[in-house]
Amino acid sequence: MDVLKQLLTPGRTLCKAPGASKKRLLQTVAQLIAEDQISLDATELFTQLVAREKLGSTGLGDGIAIPHCRIENCVHPLGTLVTLDKPVPFDSPDGQPVDLMFVLLVPDEAHQEHLDILASLARLFSQTDFCDTLRSQAEPAQLYQTAVNWPG
Amino acid sequence: MKIIILGAGQVGGTLAEHLADEQNDITVVDTSSDKLRALHDRLDIGTVTGEASHPNTLFKAGADDADMLIAVTNSDEINMMACQVAHSLFNTPTKISRVRSPNYLAHQEQLFNSGNIPVDVIIGPEQLVTKNIRQLIANPGALQVLDFADGRVQLVAVRAYYGGPIVGQALQEIRKHMPKVDTRVAAIFRQDRPIIPEGDTVVEVDDEVFFIAARENIRAVMAELRKIDKPYKRVMIAGGGNIGATLAQSLENDYQVKVIETSYARCRVLSERLKHSIVLNGSAAEPKLLTEENISSTDVFCALTNNDESNIMMSMLAKRLGAKKVITLITNSAYADLVGDEIDIAISPQQITIGSLLTHVRRGDISNVHALRRGAAEALEVIAHGDAYSSKVVGRRLDEITLPEGVSIGAIVRGDEVLIAHRHIVVETDDHVILFLVDRRKISAVEKLFAVGFGFFS
């Protein structure tokens, strides 16, 4: 899948992460991204992701969430793929807890391209077979390969 | 949302009660296991006994997963320290602390920020109560005056009296009486039952009417509902504690203020701090003192000691001796229900504090929440975000927005402009929308309505 190839790296793919809560999950993700991208600060990322969630949940339903926000010092759009060891409450519209998550960060300036990326991610993660295959992966490397090589 | 409340006192307990039934995961921390047991017996909450600011107490309370910490113990220092620990060890996103001492509050901006004492929101109950009473004194006849959008819009509660021009007539008549003044009646409570007003709703004597208008129009609208009271001039304050002193200070340039305080030492402090007020050493429960100080020509008598019983009794006394209006501080909500017509306005500090706390608990971008009618109803100011695609309100005419039952939109503030809600107004992004909920249980439906959709980038 091209969009995932652009956004994802093996280092930003996390398999069966311990979730426990939405807060801790976003904290883990912020840390993961900040370690991978020197220009980004974990606290800032965490604050922005939490602020976006406060305005409305990014849960899509069926256990899937795509948290996203604009971020200063982010040069190009980038993402993180995470599967969870157990589902976490996420205030999703269907009330289902989340066990599969893709975090999308985009640069500060608003751009139609960002909305398009978000839309294609939403389309991709609405495919049940895609999501189930991701969920069944046990290793980060496999998870990464499965995601970027998914036909479509 | 997972929320940890530190302190199971009046505010902590009432807040837990408020939030426990709104699908929140609440844990209350206190040093007294008795207090916690009492709460736990009637509410679905978790409890932890321990020192509120200790890392292991916070850990046990689930700080690792908490979205919010609300520190309302009796100690300013414990509250602040708890926020520091939550910030440093648990990365808690939102930290709210009650801080009472004016000494800390005087340096609020320098002290409280993420680089120093990491408190996101400071709640100063004395300041809130003082502001509330000052508004009531500035608007004679109002039962409640609540600010929205920095005071550009106000929600006012008044009792309709026989003789008010609109009383006995349909609401739509207001427009004919005052073509230049725009207002919206948000709710009417008739014998404690809410009525959602329509254009043809007839206002009856004794109705409690909540209306919304731009600040400059409040007086004109009030005059429609009752014979307008003359502006107040003479204010007598019983109790020279924090609230009494701050109130006297904020009023003394515009009113004749007398403060009655029993402690001689405190009187000396007060007389140095207050420039134009008269400070009297004595008890406001003493009829002789009240009479000597011309209680019968006093416009407003405010009983603000820290003792509910004294406040109630001296208010009744003052009223009987001829004070025109009495405003009484009552912390025990059971007492507030008990007092009758002799007390014109009962002020509940925890009710006021809770509104202020709820502003930060509610989902969405909320600027103001006011808990009304002992917490049964609620008024709130929400900022609309997104566009016609990502929002269910932006880009829609007010009559195209499906509001939950018992919820009405009263006004919209757009920049500096106040727009009273009429059906043809289209909501724009960044509008401050002021809503009235006769039943606060509708809050989650309102939160959902204003939540931005998935496609929104913050």
XYZ file of C-alpha atoms in Angstrom:
610
model
C 0.000 0.000 0.000
C 1.680 3.173 -1.239
C 0.343 5.541 1.349
C 1.704 3.356 4.139
C 5.071 3.021 2.402
C 5.385 6.797 2.486
C 4.311 7.199 6.095
C 5.667 4.216 7.934
C 9.083 2.865 8.948
C 9.835 -0.423 10.725
C 11.020 1.628 13.721
C 7.627 3.214 14.050
C 5.717 -0.045 14.011
C 4.710 -1.511 17.338
C 3.247 -4.945 17.905
C 1.043 -6.037 20.834
C 1.867 -2.908 22.808
C 0.594 -2.790 26.384
C -2.292 -0.317 26.253
C -4.051 -0.050 29.621
C -5.591 3.346 28.820
C -5.995 5.907 26.070
C -3.739 8.277 27.955
C -0.930 5.748 28.368
C -1.293 4.602 24.785
C -0.895 8.119 23.403
C 2.034 8.642 25.744
C 3.748 5.480 24.451
C 3.186 6.508 20.856
C 4.484 10.043 21.460
C 7.626 8.580 23.013
C 8.124 6.130 20.158
C 7.859 8.869 17.542
C 10.095 11.290 19.452
C 12.821 8.632 19.737
C 12.597 8.036 16.001
C 12.380 11.705 14.962
C 14.912 13.920 16.743
C 13.166 17.145 15.775
C 9.977 16.170 17.592
C 9.372 16.469 21.314
C 7.452 13.731 23.121
C 5.647 16.104 25.508
C 4.537 18.371 22.674
C 3.315 15.397 20.638
C 1.435 13.983 23.600
C -0.173 17.356 24.370
C -1.289 17.832 20.772
C -2.715 14.339 20.449
C -4.614 14.720 23.725
C -5.904 18.141 22.661
C -7.227 16.703 19.391
C -8.967 13.862 21.227
C -10.658 16.342 23.549
C -12.426 17.953 20.606
C -13.735 14.615 19.389
C -12.506 11.036 19.403
C -10.517 9.804 16.421
C -11.891 6.317 16.967
C -13.459 4.946 13.798
C -15.350 2.071 15.350
C -14.714 -1.679 15.106
C -11.683 -1.339 17.382
C -9.810 1.067 15.120
C -8.506 4.562 15.788
C -6.490 6.981 13.685
C -5.304 9.769 16.011
C -3.919 12.653 14.000
C -2.768 16.223 14.484
C -0.659 18.983 13.030
C 2.702 19.407 14.584
C 5.386 22.078 14.474
C 8.793 20.924 13.141
C 7.194 18.027 11.313
C 8.680 18.253 7.813
C 6.553 15.699 6.009
C 3.577 13.554 7.002
C 4.547 10.515 9.035
C 2.759 7.684 10.766
C 2.985 5.007 13.420
C 1.222 1.671 13.355
C 0.376 0.022 16.663
C -1.484 -3.126 17.596
C -2.418 -3.626 21.236
C -2.237 -6.629 23.528
C -5.695 -5.817 24.820
C -8.335 -3.316 23.699
C -8.397 0.134 25.299
C -11.480 2.371 25.798
C -11.249 5.208 23.276
C -14.619 7.052 23.306
C -15.237 5.697 19.807
C -18.617 6.413 18.203
C -19.633 2.737 18.510
C -18.321 2.529 22.085
C -15.951 -0.331 21.162
C -12.479 -0.318 22.705
C -9.543 0.051 20.333
C -6.865 -2.566 19.589
C -5.509 -1.285 16.259
C -4.228 2.222 15.832
C -2.518 4.335 13.224
C -1.166 7.727 14.331
C -0.745 10.367 11.628
C 1.276 13.541 12.103
C 1.357 16.268 9.497
C 3.208 19.605 9.198
C 1.733 22.772 10.635
C 0.494 24.349 7.379
C -2.913 23.173 6.307
C -2.912 21.276 3.052
C -5.473 19.353 1.032
C -2.909 16.559 0.671
C -3.143 15.875 4.411
C -6.883 15.460 4.253
C -6.438 13.094 1.310
C -3.945 10.987 3.245
C -6.336 10.833 6.180
C -9.189 9.836 3.903
C -7.193 7.061 2.268
C -6.107 5.772 5.673
C -9.723 5.718 6.784
C -10.665 3.766 3.626
C -7.826 1.318 4.132
C -8.624 0.675 7.781
C -12.277 0.135 7.002
C -11.323 -3.114 5.202
C -11.961 -5.921 7.649
C -9.532 -8.412 6.085
C -6.710 -5.840 6.156
C -7.289 -5.046 9.836
C -7.667 -8.681 10.853
C -4.425 -9.589 9.089
C -2.608 -6.783 10.897
C -4.050 -7.892 14.218
C -2.821 -11.458 13.695
C 0.828 -10.425 13.286
C 3.082 -11.294 16.206
C 6.290 -9.421 15.304
C 6.812 -5.703 14.440
C 8.811 -6.588 11.323
C 6.030 -8.826 10.020
C 3.449 -6.205 10.907
C 5.380 -3.590 8.937
C 5.832 -5.864 5.914
C 2.195 -6.912 5.904
C 1.011 -3.327 6.083
C 3.201 -1.825 3.354
C 2.818 -4.766 1.000
C -0.935 -4.964 1.238
C -2.302 -4.852 -2.319
C -4.353 -1.815 -3.219
C -12.528 9.747 31.048
C -10.488 8.682 34.052
C -10.426 11.384 36.705
C -8.709 11.412 40.085
C -10.246 13.715 42.671
C -8.075 14.593 45.655
C -10.081 15.487 48.739
C -13.486 14.091 49.677
C -14.789 17.310 51.224
C -17.777 19.382 50.085
C -16.409 20.166 46.641
C -14.663 16.826 46.054
C -17.734 14.879 47.127
C -20.230 16.930 45.133
C -17.988 16.782 42.088
C -17.641 13.002 42.342
C -21.416 12.763 42.543
C -21.758 14.976 39.484
C -19.280 13.043 37.391
C -19.869 9.460 38.505
C -23.116 9.203 36.557
C -21.617 10.555 33.341
C -19.665 7.490 32.224
C -16.478 8.634 33.873
C -14.076 6.497 35.808
C -13.683 8.364 39.107
C -11.232 7.692 41.922
C -11.411 9.815 45.065
C -8.430 10.146 47.409
C -8.611 11.328 51.021
C -6.810 10.753 54.302
C -10.107 9.947 55.994
C -11.347 6.446 55.188
C -14.684 7.316 56.845
C -15.368 10.085 54.388
C -14.416 7.813 51.507
C -16.637 5.009 52.742
C -19.603 7.363 52.934
C -19.027 8.366 49.312
C -18.367 4.842 48.149
C -21.611 3.642 49.694
C -23.725 5.762 47.398
C -21.581 6.279 44.305
C -19.951 3.992 41.774
C -16.408 5.226 42.310
C -13.001 3.958 43.345
C -11.399 5.232 46.541
C -7.861 5.349 47.897
C -6.957 6.306 51.462
C -3.709 8.224 51.787
C -1.819 11.492 51.557
C -3.023 13.065 48.336
C 0.323 14.321 47.085
C 2.367 11.177 47.796
C 3.555 9.413 44.642
C 2.465 5.995 45.866
C -1.024 7.278 46.731
C -1.366 8.748 43.255
C -0.018 5.551 41.755
C -2.598 3.503 43.654
C -5.299 5.867 42.453
C -4.291 5.021 38.879
C -2.406 8.187 37.958
C -0.608 6.284 35.194
C -3.845 6.100 33.255
C -5.677 9.201 34.466
C -6.678 11.887 31.995
C -7.192 14.451 34.704
C -6.266 15.282 38.281
C -8.499 17.568 40.332
C -6.842 18.615 43.586
C -9.404 19.992 46.029
C -8.013 19.032 49.428
C -8.140 21.637 52.197
C -4.485 22.457 51.777
C -3.254 24.710 48.964
C 0.224 23.256 49.354
C -0.877 19.621 49.071
C -2.964 20.518 46.024
C -0.029 22.171 44.283
C 2.408 19.423 45.234
C 0.024 16.772 43.944
C -0.065 18.550 40.574
C 3.725 18.653 40.536
C 3.991 14.927 41.281
C 1.338 14.081 38.699
C 3.207 16.145 36.131
C 6.698 14.863 36.841
C 5.961 11.209 37.478
C 2.763 10.455 35.611
C 2.593 12.989 32.796
C -1.061 13.676 33.635
C -2.506 15.752 30.770
C -4.811 18.046 32.775
C -4.110 19.166 36.318
C -6.562 21.351 38.180
C -5.902 22.718 41.630
C -7.906 24.691 44.106
C -5.830 27.495 45.552
C -7.437 29.609 48.260
C -4.715 31.882 49.521
C -4.782 35.301 47.832
C -1.039 35.326 48.454
C -0.443 32.635 45.832
C -3.142 33.951 43.544
C -1.516 37.360 43.382
C 1.357 35.762 41.450
C -0.761 33.331 39.500
C 0.786 33.851 36.077
C 4.393 33.610 37.196
C 3.880 30.654 39.495
C 1.557 28.368 37.663
C 2.777 27.136 34.298
C 4.445 24.000 33.011
C 7.944 25.346 33.685
C 7.201 26.211 37.306
C 4.309 24.802 39.322
C 2.594 22.719 36.657
C -1.058 23.489 37.280
C -3.157 23.895 34.149
C -6.146 25.427 35.865
C -6.354 27.277 39.163
C -9.698 27.384 40.883
C -10.009 30.136 43.485
C -13.415 29.661 45.152
C -13.271 32.933 47.074
C -12.652 34.867 43.866
C -15.480 33.060 42.111
C -17.938 33.681 44.949
C -16.952 37.337 45.215
C -17.459 37.860 41.511
C -20.813 36.140 41.683
C -22.082 38.362 44.510
C -20.743 41.501 42.852
C -22.772 40.685 39.742
C -25.905 40.248 41.842
C -25.373 43.625 43.485
C -24.791 45.275 40.121
C -28.054 43.822 38.787
C -30.740 44.566 41.378
C -33.540 42.030 41.321
C -31.583 39.255 39.599
C -31.438 35.857 41.299
C -28.435 34.829 39.286
C -26.148 36.598 36.825
C -23.713 34.460 34.876
C -21.077 35.628 32.452
C -20.287 34.178 29.062
C -17.685 35.259 26.522
C -15.852 37.498 29.027
C -19.088 39.099 30.117
C -20.267 40.174 26.659
C -23.290 37.937 27.149
C -25.050 37.244 30.400
C -27.544 34.679 31.513
C -29.836 36.143 34.114
C -32.443 34.488 36.313
C -35.300 36.626 37.636
C -38.617 35.952 39.235
C -41.506 37.347 37.218
C -43.640 39.681 39.291
C -47.123 40.955 39.001
C -46.883 44.267 37.211
C -44.019 43.387 34.893
C -45.139 44.445 31.356
C -44.651 40.992 29.835
C -46.124 39.001 32.720
C -49.382 37.373 31.618
C -48.403 37.684 27.966
C -46.699 35.532 25.383
C -42.932 35.769 25.054
C -43.103 37.009 21.487
C -44.588 40.250 22.864
C -41.165 41.171 24.250
C -40.008 41.946 20.730
C -42.926 44.289 20.174
C -42.244 46.083 23.445
C -38.550 46.418 22.754
C -37.865 46.318 19.030
C -34.259 47.398 19.563
C -33.370 44.970 22.321
C -32.682 41.380 21.422
C -33.020 38.648 24.006
C -33.897 35.004 24.285
C -35.631 33.264 27.128
C -33.678 30.050 27.590
C -35.885 28.382 30.139
C -38.698 28.998 32.552
C -39.074 27.149 35.822
C -42.655 27.105 37.048
C -43.067 25.616 40.517
C -39.653 24.023 40.009
C -40.692 22.312 36.776
C -38.841 23.339 33.615
C -40.703 24.677 30.601
C -38.962 24.986 27.261
C -40.201 28.345 26.071
C -41.783 28.893 22.667
C -42.915 32.200 21.181
C -46.429 31.617 22.485
C -45.421 30.603 26.025
C -47.172 32.866 28.514
C -45.092 34.151 31.419
C -46.884 33.711 34.741
C -46.415 35.468 38.044
C -43.709 33.740 40.139
C -42.072 32.045 37.152
C -38.301 31.845 37.410
C -37.198 33.083 34.018
C -33.700 32.515 32.616
C -32.928 34.844 29.754
C -29.835 35.568 27.722
C -28.893 38.988 26.379
C -25.913 41.183 25.689
C -24.758 42.760 28.942
C -25.936 46.243 28.016
C -29.476 44.964 27.458
C -29.915 43.055 30.703
C -31.588 45.898 32.559
C -34.095 46.560 29.803
C -35.130 42.913 29.668
C -35.432 42.684 33.432
C -37.771 45.657 33.371
C -40.136 43.606 31.209
C -40.426 40.894 33.816
C -40.743 42.849 37.021
C -40.928 46.296 38.441
C -37.301 47.258 38.200
C -35.447 47.696 41.481
C -33.535 50.920 41.962
C -29.751 50.558 41.705
C -28.328 49.556 45.040
C -26.273 52.060 47.023
C -25.827 50.816 50.567
C -24.242 47.429 51.184
C -23.659 45.822 54.566
C -21.323 42.838 54.799
C -21.339 40.543 57.824
C -18.045 38.691 58.151
C -14.695 40.173 57.174
C -12.970 36.959 56.097
C -11.461 36.395 52.656
C -14.745 36.668 50.777
C -16.095 39.597 52.795
C -12.872 41.562 52.478
C -12.439 40.944 48.750
C -16.073 41.817 48.110
C -15.842 45.032 50.146
C -12.706 45.990 48.272
C -14.296 45.462 44.878
C -17.445 47.360 45.826
C -16.170 50.264 47.904
C -15.568 52.645 45.026
C -19.134 52.411 43.769
C -21.183 51.700 46.877
C -21.352 52.729 50.515
C -19.957 49.650 52.194
C -20.035 48.672 55.872
C -18.238 45.561 57.079
C -19.132 43.984 60.425
C -16.495 41.711 61.908
C -16.313 40.174 65.394
C -12.549 39.887 65.724
C -10.873 43.127 66.737
C -7.528 42.058 65.282
C -9.143 41.247 61.943
C -10.916 44.616 61.999
C -7.552 46.347 62.201
C -6.306 44.415 59.177
C -9.489 45.243 57.309
C -9.410 48.936 58.071
C -5.911 49.120 56.654
C -6.802 47.203 53.530
C -10.112 48.931 52.821
C -9.930 52.560 51.768
C -13.543 53.708 51.726
C -15.467 51.057 53.643
C -16.565 51.491 57.217
C -15.289 48.624 59.371
C -17.367 47.870 62.459
C -16.213 45.679 65.307
C -19.173 43.661 66.573
C -21.676 40.950 65.777
C -24.216 41.176 62.983
C -26.433 38.950 65.096
C -26.884 41.898 67.449
C -30.112 43.774 66.589
C -28.885 46.906 68.362
C -25.781 47.158 66.179
C -27.773 46.557 63.018
C -30.321 49.215 63.948
C -27.638 51.730 64.879
C -26.013 51.173 61.534
C -29.271 51.880 59.712
C -30.122 48.403 58.581
C -33.548 49.648 57.479
C -32.015 51.794 54.776
C -29.556 49.113 53.678
C -30.117 47.905 50.124
C -28.203 44.639 50.395
C -27.137 42.710 53.463
C -24.557 39.993 52.714
C -23.944 37.314 55.343
C -20.532 35.888 54.494
C -19.124 34.344 57.660
C -17.847 30.768 57.563
C -20.773 29.563 59.642
C -23.969 28.603 57.785
C -26.215 28.820 60.831
C -25.005 32.298 61.756
C -25.333 33.444 58.179
C -28.918 32.244 57.963
C -29.982 33.665 61.332
C -28.377 37.060 60.865
C -29.836 37.313 57.379
C -33.312 36.655 58.727
C -32.699 39.222 61.411
C -31.450 41.810 58.950
C -34.408 41.197 56.685
C -36.851 41.573 59.571
C -35.149 44.810 60.616
C -35.683 46.229 57.173
C -32.799 45.285 54.849
C -34.206 45.315 51.313
C -32.281 42.286 50.014
C -30.272 39.643 51.782
C -27.625 37.478 50.157
C -26.504 34.548 52.266
C -23.558 32.224 51.963
C -24.729 28.664 52.628
C -22.377 25.727 52.143
C -24.710 22.999 53.373
C -27.021 22.273 50.459
C -29.657 20.823 52.785
C -29.935 24.227 54.470
C -30.156 25.939 51.105
C -33.205 23.808 50.314
C -34.690 24.591 53.705
C -34.591 28.367 53.747
C -37.666 30.130 52.480
C -38.585 33.577 51.254
C -36.821 35.369 54.055
C -33.544 34.833 52.302
C -33.553 36.394 48.862
C -30.498 34.678 47.440
C -28.559 31.736 48.846
C -25.032 31.479 47.500
C -23.458 28.037 47.403
C -19.675 28.196 47.073
C -19.356 24.575 46.020
C -21.991 24.965 43.309
C -20.074 27.909 41.886
C -16.753 26.060 42.176
C -18.159 23.001 40.483
C -19.350 24.956 37.470
C -15.851 26.253 37.115
C -14.376 22.748 37.404
C -16.839 21.297 34.906
C -15.582 23.758 32.300
C -12.455 21.613 32.108
C -14.035 18.206 32.542
C -16.512 18.468 29.694
C -15.354 17.124 26.366
C -14.905 19.641 23.605
C -13.577 23.179 23.622
C -15.559 24.679 26.480
C -15.098 28.212 27.794
C -17.666 28.294 30.569
C -19.945 25.983 32.488
C -22.381 27.175 35.113
C -24.190 24.643 37.252
C -27.733 25.887 37.885
C -30.599 24.971 40.141
C -28.451 22.958 42.537
C -26.735 21.192 39.696
C -29.882 19.890 37.976
C -29.524 22.280 35.052
C -26.474 23.603 33.306
C -25.514 26.468 31.020
C -22.410 26.214 28.902
C -20.373 28.023 26.315
C -18.885 25.777 23.643
C -16.564 26.827 20.856
C -17.592 25.265 17.554
C -14.730 23.818 15.529
C -14.374 22.266 12.121
C -16.245 22.868 8.904
C -19.482 21.717 7.312
C -17.924 18.268 6.768
C -16.245 17.629 10.086
C -18.799 19.306 12.362
C -22.484 18.682 12.946
C -23.120 22.338 13.780
C -20.747 24.495 11.728
C -22.229 25.681 8.440
C -25.766 24.883 9.611
C -28.643 27.191 10.372
C -29.790 26.981 13.954
C -33.107 25.482 12.855
C -31.219 22.739 10.990
C -29.403 21.605 14.131
C -31.191 18.846 15.995
C -30.758 19.624 19.663
C -31.416 17.034 22.354
C -34.701 17.529 24.182
C -34.527 20.172 26.879
C -31.523 21.878 25.302
C -31.670 25.314 23.726
C -29.159 27.636 22.116
C -29.420 31.115 23.607
C -26.792 33.133 21.841
C -23.680 33.036 19.717
C -20.662 35.241 20.226
C -18.628 35.766 17.077
C -15.519 37.809 17.806
C -16.905 40.869 19.556
C -20.357 40.496 18.101
C -23.236 39.100 20.138
C -25.880 37.280 18.107
C -29.004 36.281 19.959
C -30.141 32.909 18.670
C -32.665 33.130 15.851
C -33.461 30.280 13.548
C -31.819 31.764 10.440
C -28.339 32.254 11.981
C -25.667 30.008 10.487
C -23.002 28.719 12.894
C -19.437 29.488 11.843
C -16.220 27.898 13.004
C -14.805 29.482 16.211
C -18.260 30.736 17.225
C -18.889 30.630 20.940
C -22.266 28.942 21.286
C -24.153 29.421 24.544
C -26.468 26.570 25.453
C -28.928 25.960 28.231
C -29.725 22.453 29.451
C -32.727 22.138 31.731
C -31.499 18.641 32.510
C -27.764 18.191 32.793
C -28.053 14.487 31.933
C -28.296 15.653 28.321
C -24.694 16.784 28.496
C -23.186 13.811 26.716
C -25.578 14.290 23.785
C -24.468 17.922 23.606
C -20.810 16.895 23.761
C -21.400 14.500 20.872
C -23.204 17.157 18.847
C -20.285 19.563 19.117
C -17.529 16.939 18.783
C -15.566 17.353 15.577
C -15.752 14.486 13.139
C -12.916 12.183 12.257
C -11.655 14.337 9.391
C -10.717 17.305 11.567
C -7.080 18.331 12.008
C -6.302 20.363 15.096
